[in-house]
């Protein structure tokens, strides 16, 4: 008899817990309010040129290269990107004043966007950092979606006779992107 009383009490407590943990009305429309916008971050470019190569160049334009870059135009990215930021960092440890130009190019080779950096000679080593927003209040997100390649070119404004006091004097360009995507 004692075990039946315990079983009845246990069932009443369990039933009470079930009733207290449920809402009177269930809202199945909550999924409509769900917003899924993950942030994706990735490296875009890394280019480095030692000062000895700059000194060997016969023209002031010592570097020009087109890099195939279809990541922005891939269906996964192009259909989901909402906004983002491309961050550039240019470090000059050479004895040269330099100009660096970065062009985003369409599949047909048209220039969609350009960033220009003018950086003085070392010492001390010079670092420029710039963030460029796309989408929202920034530049058009269509620039990124239509980018098929990236052109990097650099000019030496400081001659070929001087050398930096740094043992591994380089000009280094790094860039990365941070983008908000919609998955719904």
Short mmCIF file of C-alpha atoms in Angstrom, two decimals:
data_model
loop_
_atom_site.label_atom_id
_atom_site.label_comp_id
_atom_site.label_asym_id
_atom_site.label_seq_id
_atom_site.Cartn_x
_atom_site.Cartn_y
_atom_site.Cartn_z
CA UNK A 1 0.00 0.00 0.00
CA UNK A 2 2.86 2.35 0.83
CA UNK A 3 4.41 1.85 -2.62
CA UNK A 4 1.10 2.66 -4.35
CA UNK A 5 0.93 6.00 -2.46
CA UNK A 6 4.51 6.79 -3.52
CA UNK A 7 3.69 5.90 -7.13
CA UNK A 8 0.59 8.12 -7.13
CA UNK A 9 2.57 11.03 -5.61
CA UNK A 10 5.38 10.53 -8.13
CA UNK A 11 2.88 10.53 -11.02
CA UNK A 12 1.22 13.71 -9.70
CA UNK A 13 4.60 15.47 -9.37
CA UNK A 14 5.61 14.36 -12.88
CA UNK A 15 2.25 15.50 -14.33
CA UNK A 16 2.60 18.83 -12.49
CA UNK A 17 6.06 19.35 -13.99
CA UNK A 18 4.77 18.67 -17.50
CA UNK A 19 1.93 21.15 -17.13
CA UNK A 20 4.13 23.88 -15.62
CA UNK A 21 6.74 23.68 -18.45
CA UNK A 22 4.41 24.16 -21.40
CA UNK A 23 2.78 27.25 -22.81
CA UNK A 24 -0.94 27.39 -23.36
CA UNK A 25 -0.39 28.25 -27.05
CA UNK A 26 2.53 27.16 -29.15
CA UNK A 27 3.98 29.65 -31.65
CA UNK A 28 5.16 27.82 -34.75
CA UNK A 29 5.79 31.15 -36.54
CA UNK A 30 8.96 31.73 -34.53
CA UNK A 31 11.02 30.33 -37.40
CA UNK A 32 9.96 33.37 -39.47
CA UNK A 33 11.77 35.61 -36.98
CA UNK A 34 14.99 33.59 -37.17
CA UNK A 35 17.92 35.50 -38.65
CA UNK A 36 21.07 33.54 -39.43
CA UNK A 37 23.95 35.77 -40.54
CA UNK A 38 27.31 34.12 -39.89
CA UNK A 39 30.52 36.08 -40.35
CA UNK A 40 33.21 34.61 -42.57
CA UNK A 41 36.83 35.82 -42.43
CA UNK A 42 39.61 34.83 -44.81
CA UNK A 43 42.93 35.95 -46.21
CA UNK A 44 42.77 37.39 -49.73
CA UNK A 45 46.32 38.34 -50.79
CA UNK A 46 49.87 38.14 -49.55
CA UNK A 47 52.60 39.62 -51.73
CA UNK A 48 56.20 40.29 -50.72
CA UNK A 49 59.09 41.78 -52.70
CA UNK A 50 62.64 42.08 -51.32
CA UNK A 51 64.56 45.32 -51.80
CA UNK A 52 67.27 43.58 -53.86
CA UNK A 53 64.61 42.72 -56.50
CA UNK A 54 63.41 46.33 -56.50
CA UNK A 55 67.00 47.52 -57.06
CA UNK A 56 67.44 45.10 -60.00
CA UNK A 57 64.35 46.34 -61.85
CA UNK A 58 65.15 48.48 -64.89
CA UNK A 59 61.83 50.36 -64.74
CA UNK A 60 60.12 52.14 -61.86
CA UNK A 61 57.20 49.68 -62.08
CA UNK A 62 58.98 46.71 -60.48
CA UNK A 63 55.92 44.52 -59.89
CA UNK A 64 52.67 43.91 -61.73
CA UNK A 65 50.68 40.71 -61.39
CA UNK A 66 47.07 39.64 -61.96
CA UNK A 67 45.79 37.03 -59.51
CA UNK A 68 42.80 34.89 -60.46
CA UNK A 69 40.27 35.34 -57.65
CA UNK A 70 36.85 33.78 -58.23
CA UNK A 71 35.99 33.34 -54.54
CA UNK A 72 33.78 36.45 -54.50
CA UNK A 73 31.86 35.42 -57.60
CA UNK A 74 31.19 31.84 -56.47
CA UNK A 75 27.45 31.13 -56.16
CA UNK A 76 27.74 30.34 -52.45
CA UNK A 77 29.27 33.73 -51.65
CA UNK A 78 27.58 35.92 -54.30
CA UNK A 79 24.05 34.83 -53.38
CA UNK A 80 24.53 35.22 -49.62
CA UNK A 81 26.87 38.15 -48.95
CA UNK A 82 25.20 41.08 -47.20
CA UNK A 83 28.16 43.29 -46.35
CA UNK A 84 31.81 43.10 -45.49
CA UNK A 85 35.15 44.78 -45.05
CA UNK A 86 38.41 44.29 -46.92
CA UNK A 87 41.43 45.21 -44.79
CA UNK A 88 44.77 46.04 -46.41
CA UNK A 89 48.13 46.27 -44.67
CA UNK A 90 51.18 47.54 -46.54
CA UNK A 91 54.54 47.41 -44.74
CA UNK A 92 57.63 49.04 -46.20
CA UNK A 93 61.00 48.13 -44.67
CA UNK A 94 62.92 49.22 -47.79
CA UNK A 95 64.81 52.46 -48.35
CA UNK A 96 62.41 53.36 -51.19
CA UNK A 97 59.31 55.49 -51.33
CA UNK A 98 56.76 53.25 -53.04
CA UNK A 99 53.33 53.35 -54.63
CA UNK A 100 51.11 50.26 -54.56
CA UNK A 101 47.90 49.94 -56.55
CA UNK A 102 45.30 47.19 -56.11
CA UNK A 103 42.58 46.79 -58.75
CA UNK A 104 39.55 44.51 -58.55
CA UNK A 105 38.84 43.32 -62.10
CA UNK A 106 35.74 41.87 -63.73
CA UNK A 107 35.86 38.73 -65.87
CA UNK A 108 36.27 40.94 -68.96
CA UNK A 109 39.19 42.84 -67.37
CA UNK A 110 37.30 46.04 -66.50
CA UNK A 111 38.42 47.80 -63.31
CA UNK A 112 35.64 47.62 -60.72
CA UNK A 113 37.47 49.20 -57.78
CA UNK A 114 40.94 50.57 -57.00
CA UNK A 115 42.94 51.17 -53.84
CA UNK A 116 46.09 53.27 -53.99
CA UNK A 117 48.83 53.39 -51.33
CA UNK A 118 51.76 55.78 -51.19
CA UNK A 119 54.25 54.79 -48.51
CA UNK A 120 57.50 56.42 -47.45
CA UNK A 121 60.92 54.79 -47.03
CA UNK A 122 62.31 53.13 -43.92
CA UNK A 123 63.76 53.59 -41.35
CA UNK A 124 61.61 53.39 -39.42
CA UNK A 125 59.62 50.62 -41.11
CA UNK A 126 56.35 52.10 -42.35
CA UNK A 127 52.98 50.39 -42.06
CA UNK A 128 49.74 51.56 -43.65
CA UNK A 129 46.46 49.91 -42.78
CA UNK A 130 43.13 50.63 -44.44
CA UNK A 131 39.65 49.11 -44.09
CA UNK A 132 37.23 49.37 -47.01
CA UNK A 133 33.56 48.57 -46.28
CA UNK A 134 31.31 47.04 -48.95
CA UNK A 135 27.52 46.81 -48.78
CA UNK A 136 25.41 48.74 -46.26
CA UNK A 137 26.91 52.26 -46.03
CA UNK A 138 30.11 51.27 -47.88
CA UNK A 139 30.92 50.73 -51.53
CA UNK A 140 28.59 48.62 -53.64
CA UNK A 141 28.58 44.91 -52.78
CA UNK A 142 28.31 44.28 -56.55
CA UNK A 143 32.00 45.19 -56.82
CA UNK A 144 32.93 42.10 -54.83
CA UNK A 145 30.37 39.82 -56.48
CA UNK A 146 31.67 40.72 -59.96
CA UNK A 147 35.39 40.48 -59.11
CA UNK A 148 37.16 37.74 -61.07
CA UNK A 149 40.79 38.75 -60.55
CA UNK A 150 42.92 41.16 -58.55
CA UNK A 151 45.80 43.15 -60.03
CA UNK A 152 48.64 44.32 -57.81
CA UNK A 153 51.24 46.73 -59.15
CA UNK A 154 54.02 48.60 -57.40
CA UNK A 155 56.32 51.48 -58.38
CA UNK A 156 59.69 52.45 -56.95
CA UNK A 157 59.90 56.22 -56.39
CA UNK A 158 63.27 56.05 -54.60
CA UNK A 159 65.87 54.95 -57.14
CA UNK A 160 68.03 51.82 -57.14
CA UNK A 161 71.18 52.99 -55.35
CA UNK A 162 70.09 52.96 -51.69
CA UNK A 163 69.63 50.00 -49.40
CA UNK A 164 67.74 49.65 -46.15
CA UNK A 165 69.58 49.03 -42.86
CA UNK A 166 67.14 46.20 -42.10
CA UNK A 167 68.53 42.71 -42.82
CA UNK A 168 65.41 41.44 -44.64
CA UNK A 169 64.13 44.65 -46.20
CA UNK A 170 60.85 43.90 -48.00
CA UNK A 171 57.69 45.55 -49.15
CA UNK A 172 54.79 43.39 -47.93
CA UNK A 173 51.12 43.61 -48.88
CA UNK A 174 48.54 41.64 -46.90
CA UNK A 175 44.79 41.71 -47.26
CA UNK A 176 41.91 39.93 -45.64
CA UNK A 177 38.15 40.05 -45.82
CA UNK A 178 35.45 39.78 -43.20
CA UNK A 179 31.93 39.26 -44.58
CA UNK A 180 28.43 38.82 -43.19
CA UNK A 181 26.39 36.20 -45.06
CA UNK A 182 22.70 35.33 -44.97
CA UNK A 183 21.95 31.61 -44.85
CA UNK A 184 18.15 31.85 -45.06
#
